[in-house]
Short mmCIF file of C-alpha atoms and ligand atoms in Angstrom, two decimals:
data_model
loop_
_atom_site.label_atom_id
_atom_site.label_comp_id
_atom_site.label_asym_id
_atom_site.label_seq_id
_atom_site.Cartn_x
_atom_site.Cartn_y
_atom_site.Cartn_z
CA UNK A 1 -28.42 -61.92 -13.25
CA UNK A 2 -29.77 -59.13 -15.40
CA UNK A 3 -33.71 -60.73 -16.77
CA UNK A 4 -33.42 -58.77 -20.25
CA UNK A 5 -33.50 -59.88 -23.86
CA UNK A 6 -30.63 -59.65 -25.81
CA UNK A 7 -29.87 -60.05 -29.62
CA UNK A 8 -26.56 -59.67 -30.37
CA UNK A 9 -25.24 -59.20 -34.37
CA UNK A 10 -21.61 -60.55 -34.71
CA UNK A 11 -18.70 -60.95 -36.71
CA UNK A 12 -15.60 -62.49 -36.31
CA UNK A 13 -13.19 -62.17 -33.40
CA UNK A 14 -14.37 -58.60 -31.71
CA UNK A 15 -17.35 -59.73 -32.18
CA UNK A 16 -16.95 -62.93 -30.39
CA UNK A 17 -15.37 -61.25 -27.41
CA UNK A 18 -17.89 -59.11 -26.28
CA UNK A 19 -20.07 -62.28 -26.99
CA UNK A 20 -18.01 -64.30 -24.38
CA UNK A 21 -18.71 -61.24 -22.29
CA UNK A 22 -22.45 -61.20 -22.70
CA UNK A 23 -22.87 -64.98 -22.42
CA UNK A 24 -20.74 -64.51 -18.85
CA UNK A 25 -23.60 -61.95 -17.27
CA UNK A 26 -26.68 -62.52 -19.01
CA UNK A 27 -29.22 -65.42 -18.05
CA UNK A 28 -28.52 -68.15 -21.17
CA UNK A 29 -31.94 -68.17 -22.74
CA UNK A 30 -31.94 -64.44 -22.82
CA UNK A 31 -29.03 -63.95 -24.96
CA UNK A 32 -29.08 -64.58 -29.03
CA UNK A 33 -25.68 -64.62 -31.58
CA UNK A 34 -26.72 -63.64 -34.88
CA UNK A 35 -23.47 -64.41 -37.01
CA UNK A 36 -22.34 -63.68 -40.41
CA UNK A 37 -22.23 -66.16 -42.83
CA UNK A 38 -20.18 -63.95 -45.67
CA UNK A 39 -17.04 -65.28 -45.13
CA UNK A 40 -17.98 -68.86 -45.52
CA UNK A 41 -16.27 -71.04 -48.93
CA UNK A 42 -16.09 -74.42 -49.78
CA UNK A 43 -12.22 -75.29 -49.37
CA UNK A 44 -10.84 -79.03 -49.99
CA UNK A 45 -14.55 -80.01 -50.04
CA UNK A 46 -15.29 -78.82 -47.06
CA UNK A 47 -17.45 -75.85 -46.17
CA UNK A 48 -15.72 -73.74 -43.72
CA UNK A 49 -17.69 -71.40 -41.55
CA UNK A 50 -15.47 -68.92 -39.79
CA UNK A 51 -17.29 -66.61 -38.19
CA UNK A 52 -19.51 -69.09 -36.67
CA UNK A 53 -17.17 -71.16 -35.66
CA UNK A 54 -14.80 -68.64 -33.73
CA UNK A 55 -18.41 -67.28 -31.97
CA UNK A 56 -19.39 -71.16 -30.87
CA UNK A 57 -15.25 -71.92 -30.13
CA UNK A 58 -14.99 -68.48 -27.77
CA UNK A 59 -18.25 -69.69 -26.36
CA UNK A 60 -17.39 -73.06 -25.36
CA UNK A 61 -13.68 -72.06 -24.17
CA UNK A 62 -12.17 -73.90 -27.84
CA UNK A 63 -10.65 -70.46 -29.07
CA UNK A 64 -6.97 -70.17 -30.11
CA UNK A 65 -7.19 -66.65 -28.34
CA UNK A 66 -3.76 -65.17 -29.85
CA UNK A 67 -4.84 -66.04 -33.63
CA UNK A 68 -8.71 -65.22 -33.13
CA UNK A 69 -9.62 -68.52 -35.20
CA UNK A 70 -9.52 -72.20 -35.30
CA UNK A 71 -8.79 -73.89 -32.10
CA UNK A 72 -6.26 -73.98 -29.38
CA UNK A 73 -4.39 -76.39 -28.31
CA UNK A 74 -4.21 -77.25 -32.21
CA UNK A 75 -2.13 -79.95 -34.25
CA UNK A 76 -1.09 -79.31 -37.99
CA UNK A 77 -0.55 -83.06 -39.07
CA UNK A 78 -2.97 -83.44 -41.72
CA UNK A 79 -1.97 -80.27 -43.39
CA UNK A 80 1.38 -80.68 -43.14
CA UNK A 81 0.92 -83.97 -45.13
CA UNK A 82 -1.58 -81.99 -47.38
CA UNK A 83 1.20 -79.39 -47.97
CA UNK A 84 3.31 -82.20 -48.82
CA UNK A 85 1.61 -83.33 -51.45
CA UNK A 86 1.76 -80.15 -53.38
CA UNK A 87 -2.02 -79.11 -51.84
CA UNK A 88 -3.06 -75.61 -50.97
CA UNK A 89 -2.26 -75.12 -47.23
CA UNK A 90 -2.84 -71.09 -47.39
CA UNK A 91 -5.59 -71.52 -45.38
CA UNK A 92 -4.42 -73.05 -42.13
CA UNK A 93 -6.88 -76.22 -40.81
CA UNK A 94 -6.00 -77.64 -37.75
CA UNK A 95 -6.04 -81.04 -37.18
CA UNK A 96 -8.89 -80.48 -34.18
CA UNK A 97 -10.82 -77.71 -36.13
CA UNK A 98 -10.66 -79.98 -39.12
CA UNK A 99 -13.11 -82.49 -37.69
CA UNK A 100 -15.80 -79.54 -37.30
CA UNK A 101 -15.62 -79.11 -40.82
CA UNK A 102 -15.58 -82.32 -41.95
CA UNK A 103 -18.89 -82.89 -39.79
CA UNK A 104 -20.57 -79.98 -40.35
CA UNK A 105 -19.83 -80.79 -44.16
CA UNK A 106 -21.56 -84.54 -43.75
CA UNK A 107 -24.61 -83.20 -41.95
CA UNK A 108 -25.20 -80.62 -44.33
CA UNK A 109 -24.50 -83.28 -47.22
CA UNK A 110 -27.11 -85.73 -46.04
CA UNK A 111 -29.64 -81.93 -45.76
CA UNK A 112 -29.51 -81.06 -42.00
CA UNK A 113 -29.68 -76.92 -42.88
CA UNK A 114 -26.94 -74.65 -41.51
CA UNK A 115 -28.79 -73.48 -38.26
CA UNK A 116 -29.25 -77.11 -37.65
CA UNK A 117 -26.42 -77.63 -37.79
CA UNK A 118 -24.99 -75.20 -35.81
CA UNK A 119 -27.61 -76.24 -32.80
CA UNK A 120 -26.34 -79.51 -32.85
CA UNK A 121 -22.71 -78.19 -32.55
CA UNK A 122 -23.85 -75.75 -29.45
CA UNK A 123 -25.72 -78.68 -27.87
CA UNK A 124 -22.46 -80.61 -28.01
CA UNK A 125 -20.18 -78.31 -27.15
CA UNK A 126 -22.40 -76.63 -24.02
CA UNK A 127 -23.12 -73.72 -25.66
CA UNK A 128 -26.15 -72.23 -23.72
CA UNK A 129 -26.95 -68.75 -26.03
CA UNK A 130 -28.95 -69.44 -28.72
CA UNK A 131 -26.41 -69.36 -31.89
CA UNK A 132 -28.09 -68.52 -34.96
CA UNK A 133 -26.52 -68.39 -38.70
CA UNK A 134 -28.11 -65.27 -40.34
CA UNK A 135 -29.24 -67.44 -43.02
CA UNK A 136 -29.39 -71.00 -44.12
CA UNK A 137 -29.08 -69.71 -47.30
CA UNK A 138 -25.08 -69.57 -49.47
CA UNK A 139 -24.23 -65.50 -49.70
CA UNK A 140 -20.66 -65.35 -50.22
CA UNK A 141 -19.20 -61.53 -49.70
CA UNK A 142 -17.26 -60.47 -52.96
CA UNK A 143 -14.79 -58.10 -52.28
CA UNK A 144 -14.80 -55.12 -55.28
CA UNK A 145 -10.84 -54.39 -55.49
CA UNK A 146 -8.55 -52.80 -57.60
CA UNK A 147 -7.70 -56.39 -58.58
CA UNK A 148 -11.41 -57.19 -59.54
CA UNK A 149 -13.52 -59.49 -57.72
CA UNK A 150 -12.09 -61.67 -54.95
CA UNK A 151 -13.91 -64.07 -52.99
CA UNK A 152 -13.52 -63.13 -49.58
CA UNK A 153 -11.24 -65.89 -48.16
CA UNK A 154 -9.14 -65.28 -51.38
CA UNK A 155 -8.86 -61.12 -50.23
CA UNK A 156 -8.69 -62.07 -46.46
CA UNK A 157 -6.43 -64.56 -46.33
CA UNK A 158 -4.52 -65.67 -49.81
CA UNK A 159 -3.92 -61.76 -50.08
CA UNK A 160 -3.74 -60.35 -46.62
CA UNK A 161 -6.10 -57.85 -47.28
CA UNK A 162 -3.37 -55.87 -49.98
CA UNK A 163 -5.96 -55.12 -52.67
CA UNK A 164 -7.19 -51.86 -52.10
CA UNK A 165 -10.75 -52.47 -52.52
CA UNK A 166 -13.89 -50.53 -53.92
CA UNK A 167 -16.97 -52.09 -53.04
CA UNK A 168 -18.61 -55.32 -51.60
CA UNK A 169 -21.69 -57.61 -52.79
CA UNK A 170 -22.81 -60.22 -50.69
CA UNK A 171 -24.00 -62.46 -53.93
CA UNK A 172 -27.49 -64.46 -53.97
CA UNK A 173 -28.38 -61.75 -50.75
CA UNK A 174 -32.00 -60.91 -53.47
CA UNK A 175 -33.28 -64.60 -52.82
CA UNK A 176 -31.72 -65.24 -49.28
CA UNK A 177 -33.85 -65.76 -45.99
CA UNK A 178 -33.28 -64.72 -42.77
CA UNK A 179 -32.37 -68.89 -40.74
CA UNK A 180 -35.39 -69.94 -38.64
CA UNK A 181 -35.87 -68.30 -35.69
CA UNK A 182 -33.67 -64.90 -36.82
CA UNK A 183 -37.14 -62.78 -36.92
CA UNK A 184 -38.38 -63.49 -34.02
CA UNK A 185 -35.39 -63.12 -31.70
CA UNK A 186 -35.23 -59.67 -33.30
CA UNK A 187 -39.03 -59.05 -32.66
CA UNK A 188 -38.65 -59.70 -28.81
CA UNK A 189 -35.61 -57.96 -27.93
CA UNK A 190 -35.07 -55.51 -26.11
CA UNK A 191 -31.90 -54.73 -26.33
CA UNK A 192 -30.65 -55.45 -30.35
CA UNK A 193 -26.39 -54.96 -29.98
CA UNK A 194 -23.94 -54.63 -33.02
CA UNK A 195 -20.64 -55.95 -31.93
CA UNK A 196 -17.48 -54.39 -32.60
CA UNK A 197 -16.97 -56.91 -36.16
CA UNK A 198 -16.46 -55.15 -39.41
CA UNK A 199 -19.03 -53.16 -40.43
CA UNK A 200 -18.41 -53.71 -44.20
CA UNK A 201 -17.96 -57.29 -43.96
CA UNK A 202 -19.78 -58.64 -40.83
CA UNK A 203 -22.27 -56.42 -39.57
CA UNK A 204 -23.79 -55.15 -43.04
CA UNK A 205 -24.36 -58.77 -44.41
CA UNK A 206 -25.95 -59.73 -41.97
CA UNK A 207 -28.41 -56.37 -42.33
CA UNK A 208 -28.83 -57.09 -45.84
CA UNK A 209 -30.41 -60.05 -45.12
CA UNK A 210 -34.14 -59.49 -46.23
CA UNK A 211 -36.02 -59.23 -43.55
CA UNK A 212 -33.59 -58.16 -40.71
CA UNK A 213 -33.22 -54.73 -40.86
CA UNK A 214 -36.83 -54.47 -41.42
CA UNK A 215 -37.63 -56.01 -37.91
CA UNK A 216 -34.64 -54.13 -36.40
CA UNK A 217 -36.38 -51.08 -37.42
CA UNK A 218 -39.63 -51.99 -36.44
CA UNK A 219 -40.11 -50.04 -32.87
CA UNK A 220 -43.47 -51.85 -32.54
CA UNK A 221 -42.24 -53.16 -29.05
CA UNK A 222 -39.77 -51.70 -26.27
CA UNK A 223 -36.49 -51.65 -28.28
CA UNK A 224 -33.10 -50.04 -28.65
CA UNK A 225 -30.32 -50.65 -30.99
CA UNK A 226 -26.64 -50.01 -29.37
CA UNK A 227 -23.48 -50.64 -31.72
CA UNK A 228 -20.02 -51.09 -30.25
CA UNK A 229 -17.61 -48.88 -32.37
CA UNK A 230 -14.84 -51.65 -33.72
CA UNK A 231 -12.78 -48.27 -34.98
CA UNK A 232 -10.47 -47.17 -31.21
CA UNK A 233 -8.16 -44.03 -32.30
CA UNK A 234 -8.74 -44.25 -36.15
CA UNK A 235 -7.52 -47.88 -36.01
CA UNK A 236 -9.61 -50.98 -35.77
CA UNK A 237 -8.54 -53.17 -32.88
CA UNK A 238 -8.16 -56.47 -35.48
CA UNK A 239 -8.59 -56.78 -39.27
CA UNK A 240 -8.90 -54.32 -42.17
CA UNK A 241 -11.65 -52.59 -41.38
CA UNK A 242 -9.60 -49.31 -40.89
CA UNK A 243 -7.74 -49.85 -44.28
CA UNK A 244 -11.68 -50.51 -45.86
CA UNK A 245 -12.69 -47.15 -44.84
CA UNK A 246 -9.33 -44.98 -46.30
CA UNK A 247 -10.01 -47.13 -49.41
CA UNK A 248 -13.65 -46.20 -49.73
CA UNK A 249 -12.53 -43.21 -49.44
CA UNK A 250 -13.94 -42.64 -45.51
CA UNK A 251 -11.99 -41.02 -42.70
CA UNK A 252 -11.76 -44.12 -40.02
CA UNK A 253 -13.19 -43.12 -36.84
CA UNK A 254 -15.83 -43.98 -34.21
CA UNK A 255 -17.78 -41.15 -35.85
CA UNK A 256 -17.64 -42.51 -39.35
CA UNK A 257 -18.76 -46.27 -37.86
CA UNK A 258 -21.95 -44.63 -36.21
CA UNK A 259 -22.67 -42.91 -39.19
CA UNK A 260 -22.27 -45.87 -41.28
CA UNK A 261 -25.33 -47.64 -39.09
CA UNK A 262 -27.17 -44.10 -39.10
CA UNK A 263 -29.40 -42.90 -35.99
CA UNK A 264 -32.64 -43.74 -35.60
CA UNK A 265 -34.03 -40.57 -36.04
CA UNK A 266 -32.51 -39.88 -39.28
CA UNK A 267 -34.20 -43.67 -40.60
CA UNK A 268 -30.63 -45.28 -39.51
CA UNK A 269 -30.77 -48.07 -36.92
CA UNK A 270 -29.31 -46.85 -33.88
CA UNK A 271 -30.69 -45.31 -30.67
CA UNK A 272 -27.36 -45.76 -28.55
CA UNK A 273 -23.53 -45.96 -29.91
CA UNK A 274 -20.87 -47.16 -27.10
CA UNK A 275 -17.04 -45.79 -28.40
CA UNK A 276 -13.63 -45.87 -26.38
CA UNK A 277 -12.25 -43.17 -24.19
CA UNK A 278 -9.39 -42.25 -26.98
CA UNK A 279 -12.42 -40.64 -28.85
CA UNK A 280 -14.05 -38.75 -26.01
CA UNK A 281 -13.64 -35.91 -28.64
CA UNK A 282 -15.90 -37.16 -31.32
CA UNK A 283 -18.43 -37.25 -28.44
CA UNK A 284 -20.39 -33.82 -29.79
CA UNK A 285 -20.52 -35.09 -33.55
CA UNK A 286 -21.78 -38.89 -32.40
CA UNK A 287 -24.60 -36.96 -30.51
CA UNK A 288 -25.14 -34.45 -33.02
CA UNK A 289 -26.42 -37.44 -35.33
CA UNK A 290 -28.88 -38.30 -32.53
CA UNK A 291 -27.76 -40.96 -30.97
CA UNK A 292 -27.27 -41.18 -26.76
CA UNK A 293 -23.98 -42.35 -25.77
CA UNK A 294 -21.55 -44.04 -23.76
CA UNK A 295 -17.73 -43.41 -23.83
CA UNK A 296 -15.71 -45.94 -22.18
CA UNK A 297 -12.86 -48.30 -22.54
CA UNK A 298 -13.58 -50.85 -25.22
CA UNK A 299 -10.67 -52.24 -25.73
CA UNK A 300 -10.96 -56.29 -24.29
CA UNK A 301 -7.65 -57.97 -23.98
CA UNK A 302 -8.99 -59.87 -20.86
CA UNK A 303 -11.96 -61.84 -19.71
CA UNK A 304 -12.30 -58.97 -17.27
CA UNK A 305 -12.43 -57.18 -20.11
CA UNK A 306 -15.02 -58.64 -21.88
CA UNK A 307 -17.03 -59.24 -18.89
CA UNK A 308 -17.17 -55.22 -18.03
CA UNK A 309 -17.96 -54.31 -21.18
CA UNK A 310 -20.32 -56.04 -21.72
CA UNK A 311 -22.42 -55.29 -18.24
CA UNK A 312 -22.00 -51.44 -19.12
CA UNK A 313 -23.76 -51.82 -22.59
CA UNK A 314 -26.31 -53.42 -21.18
CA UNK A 315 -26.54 -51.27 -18.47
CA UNK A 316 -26.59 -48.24 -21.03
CA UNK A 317 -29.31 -50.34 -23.06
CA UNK A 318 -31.81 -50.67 -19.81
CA UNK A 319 -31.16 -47.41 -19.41
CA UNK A 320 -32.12 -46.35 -22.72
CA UNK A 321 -35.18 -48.49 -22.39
CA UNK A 322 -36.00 -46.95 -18.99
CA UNK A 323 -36.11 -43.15 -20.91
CA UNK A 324 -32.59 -42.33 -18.29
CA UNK A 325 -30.47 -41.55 -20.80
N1 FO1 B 1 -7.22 -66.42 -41.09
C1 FO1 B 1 -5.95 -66.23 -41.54
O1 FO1 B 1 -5.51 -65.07 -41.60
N2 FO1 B 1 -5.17 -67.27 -41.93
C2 FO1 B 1 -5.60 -68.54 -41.90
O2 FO1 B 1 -4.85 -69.46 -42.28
C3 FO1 B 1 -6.92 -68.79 -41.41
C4 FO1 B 1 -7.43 -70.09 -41.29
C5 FO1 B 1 -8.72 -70.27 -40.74
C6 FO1 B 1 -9.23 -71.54 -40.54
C7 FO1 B 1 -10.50 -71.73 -40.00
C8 FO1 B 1 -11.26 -70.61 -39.66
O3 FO1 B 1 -12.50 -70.77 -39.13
C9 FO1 B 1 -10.77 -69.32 -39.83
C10 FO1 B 1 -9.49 -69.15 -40.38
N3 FO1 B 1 -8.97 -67.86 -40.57
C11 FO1 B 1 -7.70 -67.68 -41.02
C12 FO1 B 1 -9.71 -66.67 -40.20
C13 FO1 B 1 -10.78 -66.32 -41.21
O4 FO1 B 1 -10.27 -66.02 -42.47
C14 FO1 B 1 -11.51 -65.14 -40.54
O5 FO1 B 1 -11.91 -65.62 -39.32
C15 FO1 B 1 -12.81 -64.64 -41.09
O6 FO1 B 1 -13.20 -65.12 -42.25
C16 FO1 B 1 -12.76 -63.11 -40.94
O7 FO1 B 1 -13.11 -62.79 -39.66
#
């Protein structure tokens, strides 16, 4: 087992995959989930945390794999009798996911905070990475569209993503704080890894957190940044992320995503970018902006998959540290 810390950034379900990987080869207590908290909303009283809850589901083997979210082996009785009743089933509860929200709801009724929370739910569930909200604090991501503001869930899921949309704010992000613990993890890795989530919605919430990127940034100790490009031949593997880029008016490519985090060197984040064999070509440019890298196939449909790439980023990252690269 590779003795190295790891602090991993993550979205939603690309995110959680290479997560699943990392949690399959690296030591439990030296791997950390930092997961976005934009898409959360408060939905038939309940407060519904998706991000975290496809990470901790794909970590304890819950996931509905084909849909990325909720669980599998689901049931759809209490919505169906919901829907029945005239109320808003757009956004699809399960009859075994509802009872995480309904839970996580209580505890944070009676004041337990969200990373509380969220401990208690990994303690239960055999979760041994250490799965951290990136705040305790509400920032719901707006989505800027040519329809005007949407809440996220609203643009995500009422609207399948159709608005063509212009901008994002992540609102209350001025007075948020980073959820106990966040800091340090970032202080003592070695190895900080953006997963392949949305940059626009997953990764760069989380960065806007005051107080993350600072310690990201903050070379004080042995440390190298690696992001997994989410964008495979102009397309992204999952989600809108592609269609985000046209619509900001961004060619879509692994280049584009490595740009969007910046190189080190040029007061960006990034020492090392990892990017799939389809865009071997964009190998020169990704370099040129001063970043080492590592062109392989990212694509994870398996647990194979997930499991490989996630023992050659870290490989590339002790590398990195080791001055090899
Ligand atoms: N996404 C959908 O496209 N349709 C749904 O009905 C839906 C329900 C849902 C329920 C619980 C949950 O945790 C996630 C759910 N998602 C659904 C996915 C969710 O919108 C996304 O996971 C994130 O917000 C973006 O990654």
């Amino acid at each position: 087992m590779l003795e190295i810390k790891v602090v991993a950034l993550a979205g939603g379900v690309g995110g959680a995959k290479l997560v699943d990987g990392l949690s399959r080869i690296l030591p439990s207590d030296s791997l950390t989930v930092i997961v976005n908290t934009g898409d959360d909303f408060d939905h038939l009283g309940l407060r519904i945390c998706p991000d975290l809850d496809t990470v901790c589901y794909m970590l304890a083997g819950l996931a509905n794999l084909t849909t990325g979210w909720g669980r599998k082996a689901e049931t759809w009785n209490a919505l169906q009798s919901l829907a029945e009743l005239g109320g808003p089933a757009w956004f699809r509860l399960g009859d075994r996911d509802l009872g995480t929200h309904l839970e996580r709801t209580r505890l944070l009724a009676k004041g337990y905070a969200l990373s509380e929370v969220t401990q208690k739910f990994c303690e239960v569930w055999g979760i041994a990475p250490h799965v951290l909200p990136m705040s305790d604090d509400q920032i719901p991501t707006m989505v800027q569209s040519d329809e005007g503001e949407l809440a996220f869930q609203d643009y995500f899921v009422k609207r399948k993503c159709q608005p063509r949309v212009t901008g994002f704010y992540f609102a209350g992000i001025e007075s948020a704080q980073p959820s106990p613990g966040v800091q340090q993890s970032l202080s003592e890795a070695e190895i900080v890894l953006i997963c392949p989530s949305n940059p626009w919605v997953s990764i760069d919430p989380i960065l806007a957190v005051p107080g993350i990127k600072e310690v990201i940034l903050d070379r004080a100790k042995r440390k190298q940044v690696i992001a997994v490009s989410p964008i495979i031949a102009g397309a992204a593997v999952k989600g809108p992320a592609a269609k985000m880029y046209l619509e900001m008016g961004i060619n879509p490519s692994a280049a584009s995503v490595a740009q969007h985090y910046g190189s080190q060197d040029m007061g960006g984040l990034l020492n090392g970018y990892v990017f799939d064999h389809l865009d071997a070509g964009q190998d020169q440019e990704i370099t040129g902006l001063g970043l080492a890298t590592l062109v392989t196939n990212t694509l994870m449909k398996t647990l194979e998959d997930r499991m490989r790439l996630a023992e050659q980023v870290i490989d590339f990252g002790k590398k990195l540290l080791d001055g090899n690269v």
